PDB file of C-alpha atoms in Angstrom:
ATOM      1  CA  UNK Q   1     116.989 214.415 158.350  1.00 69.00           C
ATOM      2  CA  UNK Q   2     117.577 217.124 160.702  1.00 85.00           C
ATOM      3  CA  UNK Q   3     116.201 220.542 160.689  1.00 91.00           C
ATOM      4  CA  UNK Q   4     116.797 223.561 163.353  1.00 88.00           C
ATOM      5  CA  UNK Q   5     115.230 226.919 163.425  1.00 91.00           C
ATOM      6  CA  UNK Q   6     115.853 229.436 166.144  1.00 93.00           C
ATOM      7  CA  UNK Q   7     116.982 233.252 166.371  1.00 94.00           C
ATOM      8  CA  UNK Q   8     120.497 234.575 167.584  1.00 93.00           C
ATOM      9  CA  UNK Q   9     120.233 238.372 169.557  1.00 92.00           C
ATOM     10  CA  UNK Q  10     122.963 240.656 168.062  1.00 90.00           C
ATOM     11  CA  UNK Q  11     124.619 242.987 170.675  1.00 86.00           C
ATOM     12  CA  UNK Q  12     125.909 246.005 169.320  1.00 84.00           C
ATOM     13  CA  UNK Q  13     127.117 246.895 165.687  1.00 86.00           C
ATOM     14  CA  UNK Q  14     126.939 243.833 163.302  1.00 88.00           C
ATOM     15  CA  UNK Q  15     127.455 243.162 160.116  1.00 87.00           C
ATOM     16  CA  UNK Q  16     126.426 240.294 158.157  1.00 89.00           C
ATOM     17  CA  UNK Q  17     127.765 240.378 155.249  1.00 88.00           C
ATOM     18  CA  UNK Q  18     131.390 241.869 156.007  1.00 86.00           C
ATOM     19  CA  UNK Q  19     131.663 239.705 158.886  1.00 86.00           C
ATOM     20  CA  UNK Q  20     130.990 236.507 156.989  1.00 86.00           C
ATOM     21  CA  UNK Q  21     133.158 237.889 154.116  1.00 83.00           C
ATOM     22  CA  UNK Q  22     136.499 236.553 155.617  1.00 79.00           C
ATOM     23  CA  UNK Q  23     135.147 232.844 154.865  1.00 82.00           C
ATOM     24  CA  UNK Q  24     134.295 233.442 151.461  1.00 79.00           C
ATOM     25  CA  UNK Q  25     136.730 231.842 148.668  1.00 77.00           C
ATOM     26  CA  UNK Q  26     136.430 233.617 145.838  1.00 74.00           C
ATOM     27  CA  UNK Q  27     133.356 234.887 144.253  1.00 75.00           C
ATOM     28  CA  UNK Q  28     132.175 231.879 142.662  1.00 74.00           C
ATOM     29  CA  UNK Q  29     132.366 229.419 146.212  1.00 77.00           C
ATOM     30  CA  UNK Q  30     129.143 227.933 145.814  1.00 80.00           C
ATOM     31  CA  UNK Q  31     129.215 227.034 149.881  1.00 83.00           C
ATOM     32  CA  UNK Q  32     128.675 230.353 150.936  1.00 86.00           C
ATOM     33  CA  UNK Q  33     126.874 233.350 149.363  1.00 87.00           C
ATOM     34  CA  UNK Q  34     125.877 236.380 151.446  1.00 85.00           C
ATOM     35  CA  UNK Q  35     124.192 239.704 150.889  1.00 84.00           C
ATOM     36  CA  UNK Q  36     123.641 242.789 153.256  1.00 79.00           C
ATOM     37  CA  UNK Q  37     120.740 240.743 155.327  1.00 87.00           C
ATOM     38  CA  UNK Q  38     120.909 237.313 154.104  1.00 92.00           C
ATOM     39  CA  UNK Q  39     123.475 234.306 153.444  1.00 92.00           C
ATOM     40  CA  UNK Q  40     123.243 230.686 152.712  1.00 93.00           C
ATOM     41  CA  UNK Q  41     126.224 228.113 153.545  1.00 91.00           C
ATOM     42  CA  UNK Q  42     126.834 224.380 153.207  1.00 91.00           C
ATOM     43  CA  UNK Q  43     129.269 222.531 155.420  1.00 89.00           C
ATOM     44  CA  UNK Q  44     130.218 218.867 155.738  1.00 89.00           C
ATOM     45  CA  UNK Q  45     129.813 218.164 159.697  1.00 90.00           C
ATOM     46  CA  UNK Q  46     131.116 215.094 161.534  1.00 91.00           C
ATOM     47  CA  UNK Q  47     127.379 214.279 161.984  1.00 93.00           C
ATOM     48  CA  UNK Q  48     126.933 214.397 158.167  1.00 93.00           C
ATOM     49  CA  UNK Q  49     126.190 217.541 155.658  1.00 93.00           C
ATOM     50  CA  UNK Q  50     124.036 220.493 156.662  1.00 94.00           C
ATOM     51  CA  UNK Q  51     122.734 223.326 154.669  1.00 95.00           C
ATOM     52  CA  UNK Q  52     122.518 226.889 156.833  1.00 95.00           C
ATOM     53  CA  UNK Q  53     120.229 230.045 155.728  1.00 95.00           C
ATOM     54  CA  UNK Q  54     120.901 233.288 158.034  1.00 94.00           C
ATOM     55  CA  UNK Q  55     118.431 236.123 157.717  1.00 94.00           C
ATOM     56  CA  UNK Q  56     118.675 239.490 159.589  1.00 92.00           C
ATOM     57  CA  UNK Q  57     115.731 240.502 161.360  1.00 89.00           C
ATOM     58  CA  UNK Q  58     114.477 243.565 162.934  1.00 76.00           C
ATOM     59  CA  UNK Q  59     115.587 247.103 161.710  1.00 59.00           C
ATOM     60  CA  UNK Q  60     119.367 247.496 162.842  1.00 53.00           C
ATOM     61  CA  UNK Q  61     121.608 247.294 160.065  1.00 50.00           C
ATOM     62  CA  UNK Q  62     124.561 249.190 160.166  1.00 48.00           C
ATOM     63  CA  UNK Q  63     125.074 252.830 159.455  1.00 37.00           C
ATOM     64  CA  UNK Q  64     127.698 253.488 156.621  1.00 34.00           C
ATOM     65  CA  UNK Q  65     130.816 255.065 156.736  1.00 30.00           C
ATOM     66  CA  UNK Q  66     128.863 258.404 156.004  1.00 31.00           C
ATOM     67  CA  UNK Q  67     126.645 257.638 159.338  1.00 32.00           C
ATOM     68  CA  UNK Q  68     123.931 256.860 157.203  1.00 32.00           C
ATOM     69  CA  UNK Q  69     121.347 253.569 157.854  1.00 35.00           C
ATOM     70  CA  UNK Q  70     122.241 250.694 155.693  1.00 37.00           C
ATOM     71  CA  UNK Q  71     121.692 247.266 155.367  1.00 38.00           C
ATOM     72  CA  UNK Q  72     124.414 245.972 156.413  1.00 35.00           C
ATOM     73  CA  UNK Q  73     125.841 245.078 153.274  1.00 34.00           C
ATOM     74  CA  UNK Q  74     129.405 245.233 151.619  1.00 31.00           C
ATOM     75  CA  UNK Q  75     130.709 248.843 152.488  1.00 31.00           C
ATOM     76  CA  UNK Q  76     128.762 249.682 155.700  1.00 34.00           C
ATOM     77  CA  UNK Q  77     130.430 250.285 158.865  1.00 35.00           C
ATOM     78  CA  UNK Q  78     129.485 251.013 162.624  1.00 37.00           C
ATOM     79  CA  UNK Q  79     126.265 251.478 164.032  1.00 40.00           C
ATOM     80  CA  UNK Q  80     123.521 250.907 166.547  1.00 44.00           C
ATOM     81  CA  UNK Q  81     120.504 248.492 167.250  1.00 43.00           C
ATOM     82  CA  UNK Q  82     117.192 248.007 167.918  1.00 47.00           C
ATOM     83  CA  UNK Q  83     115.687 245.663 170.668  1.00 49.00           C
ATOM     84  CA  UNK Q  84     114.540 243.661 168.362  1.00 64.00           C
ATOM     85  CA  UNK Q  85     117.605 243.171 165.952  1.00 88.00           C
ATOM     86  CA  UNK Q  86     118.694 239.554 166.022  1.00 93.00           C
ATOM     87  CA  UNK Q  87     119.717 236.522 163.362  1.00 94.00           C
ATOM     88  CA  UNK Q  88     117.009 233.540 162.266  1.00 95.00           C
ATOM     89  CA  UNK Q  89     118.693 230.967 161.544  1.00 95.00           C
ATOM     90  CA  UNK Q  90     117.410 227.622 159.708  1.00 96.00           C
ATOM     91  CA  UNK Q  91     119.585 224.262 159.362  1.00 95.00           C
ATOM     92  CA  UNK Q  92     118.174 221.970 157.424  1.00 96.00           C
ATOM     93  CA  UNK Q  93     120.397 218.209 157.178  1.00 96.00           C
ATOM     94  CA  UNK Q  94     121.889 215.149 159.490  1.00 96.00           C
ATOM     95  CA  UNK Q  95     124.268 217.419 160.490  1.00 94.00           C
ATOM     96  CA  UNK Q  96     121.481 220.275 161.917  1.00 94.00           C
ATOM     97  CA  UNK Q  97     121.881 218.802 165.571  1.00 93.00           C
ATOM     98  CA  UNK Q  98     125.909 219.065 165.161  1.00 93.00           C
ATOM     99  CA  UNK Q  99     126.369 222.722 163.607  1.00 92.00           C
ATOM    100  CA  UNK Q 100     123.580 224.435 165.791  1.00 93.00           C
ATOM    101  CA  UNK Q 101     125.411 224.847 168.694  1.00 93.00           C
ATOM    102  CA  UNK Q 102     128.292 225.864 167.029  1.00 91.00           C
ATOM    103  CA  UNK Q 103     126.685 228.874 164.668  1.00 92.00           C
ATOM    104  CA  UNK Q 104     127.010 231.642 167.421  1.00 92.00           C
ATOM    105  CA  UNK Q 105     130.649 231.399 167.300  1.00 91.00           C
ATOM    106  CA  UNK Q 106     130.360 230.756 163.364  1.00 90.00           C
ATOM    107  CA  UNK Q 107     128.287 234.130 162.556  1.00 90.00           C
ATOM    108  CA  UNK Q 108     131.018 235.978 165.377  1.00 89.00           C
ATOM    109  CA  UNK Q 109     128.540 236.896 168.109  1.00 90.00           C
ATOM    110  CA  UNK Q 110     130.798 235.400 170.336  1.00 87.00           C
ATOM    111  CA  UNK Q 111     133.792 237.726 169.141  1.00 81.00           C
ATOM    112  CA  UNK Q 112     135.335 239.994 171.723  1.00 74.00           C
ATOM    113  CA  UNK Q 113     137.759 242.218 170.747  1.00 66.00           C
ATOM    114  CA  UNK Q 114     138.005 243.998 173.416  1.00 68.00           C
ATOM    115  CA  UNK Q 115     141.271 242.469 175.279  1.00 65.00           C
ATOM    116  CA  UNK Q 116     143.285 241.817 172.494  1.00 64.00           C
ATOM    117  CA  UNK Q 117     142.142 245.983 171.040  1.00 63.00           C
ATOM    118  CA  UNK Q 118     142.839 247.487 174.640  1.00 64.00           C
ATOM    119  CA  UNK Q 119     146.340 245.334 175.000  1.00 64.00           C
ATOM    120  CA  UNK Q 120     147.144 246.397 171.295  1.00 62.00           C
ATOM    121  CA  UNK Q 121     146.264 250.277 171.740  1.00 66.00           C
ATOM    122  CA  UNK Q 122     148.267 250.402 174.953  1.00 69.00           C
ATOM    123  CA  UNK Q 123     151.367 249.545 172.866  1.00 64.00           C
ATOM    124  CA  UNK Q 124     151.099 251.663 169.842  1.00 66.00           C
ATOM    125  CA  UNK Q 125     151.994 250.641 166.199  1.00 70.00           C
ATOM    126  CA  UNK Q 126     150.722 249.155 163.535  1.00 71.00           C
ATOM    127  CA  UNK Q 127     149.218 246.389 165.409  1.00 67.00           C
ATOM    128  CA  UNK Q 128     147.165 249.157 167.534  1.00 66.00           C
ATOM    129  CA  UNK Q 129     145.665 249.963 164.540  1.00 66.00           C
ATOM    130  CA  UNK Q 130     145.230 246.444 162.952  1.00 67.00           C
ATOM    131  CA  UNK Q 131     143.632 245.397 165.914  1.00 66.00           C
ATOM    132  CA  UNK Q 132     140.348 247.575 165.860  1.00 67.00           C
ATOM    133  CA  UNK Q 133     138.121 245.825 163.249  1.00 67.00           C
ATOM    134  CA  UNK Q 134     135.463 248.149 161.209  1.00 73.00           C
ATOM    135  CA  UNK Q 135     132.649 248.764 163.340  1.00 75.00           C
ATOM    136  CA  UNK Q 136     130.395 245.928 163.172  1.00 81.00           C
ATOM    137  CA  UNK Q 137     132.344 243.336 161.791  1.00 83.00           C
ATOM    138  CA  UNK Q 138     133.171 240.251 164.315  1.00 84.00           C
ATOM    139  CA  UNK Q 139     135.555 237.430 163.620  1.00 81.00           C
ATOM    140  CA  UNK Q 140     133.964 234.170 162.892  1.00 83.00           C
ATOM    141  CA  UNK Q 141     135.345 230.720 164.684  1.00 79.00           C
ATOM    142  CA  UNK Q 142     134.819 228.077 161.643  1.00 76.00           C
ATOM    143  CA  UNK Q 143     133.883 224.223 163.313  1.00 73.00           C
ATOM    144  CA  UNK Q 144     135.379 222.212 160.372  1.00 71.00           C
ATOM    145  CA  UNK Q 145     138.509 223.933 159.436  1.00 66.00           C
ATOM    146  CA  UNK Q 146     140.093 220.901 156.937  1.00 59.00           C
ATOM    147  CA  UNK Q 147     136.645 221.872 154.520  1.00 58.00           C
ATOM    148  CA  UNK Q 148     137.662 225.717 154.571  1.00 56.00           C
ATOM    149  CA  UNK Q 149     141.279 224.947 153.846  1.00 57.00           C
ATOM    150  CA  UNK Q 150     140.946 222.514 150.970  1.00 54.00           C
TER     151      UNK Q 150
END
């Protein structure tokens, strides 16, 4: 059986729970469950099933639409970070070895905006303001997209 454990740096605003939110199916989707600082997944990998537990770490979070602190849960919006903000991340399965490189893009650190935002803004409309996500959420790239879609 597999196992990784390593920690992912977060630049900039992030939030967990709202940026994981868009892979959630329904309340009750036993695959995924996510708080403000935490979440747990399963996934079915080429390599065989893994099981993936995602902590925050450090004392970031993400202030709330007030500009208040938060944790980063449901409702909170931009914000800053410390030095020392960043993601542990544990795989446990056969298919550790296969997801790990693949959970950066998975938790949306590797999200940039910032092309399709500026090329939006420049030509007004509704997708100008479509295209500027919440402070601090990111969009996730999913590995195995036939077990999301059925």
């Amino acid at each position: 059986m597999g196992e990784a454990d390593f920690y992912l740096p977060i630049e900039g605003a992030y939030d967990l729970d709202r940026t994981l939110g868009v892979l959630t199916m329904g309340r009750g989707n036993p695959c995924l469950r996510h708080t403000g600082r935490a979440a747990a997944m399963t996934l079915a990998t080429p390599a065989g099933p893994v099981a993936v537990l995602v902590e925050r770490c450090g004392g970031g979070g993400v202030a709330g639409r007030d500009g208040n602190s938060s944790d980063g849960g449901v409702g909170g919006g931009g914000g800053g970070t410390s030095s020392s903000d960043r993601l542990r991340v544990a795989a446990t399965g056969p298919g550790a070895g296969w997801v790990e490189p693949c959970l950066p893009a998975m938790l949306g650190l590797r999200d940039d905006p910032s092309g399709l935002v500026a090329r939006a803004v420049a030509g007004g409309g509704k997708l100008g303001r479509l295209a500027k996500p919440p402070a601090g959420v990111r969009r996730p790239t999913v590995p195995v997209v036939f077990h999301r879609l059925v």
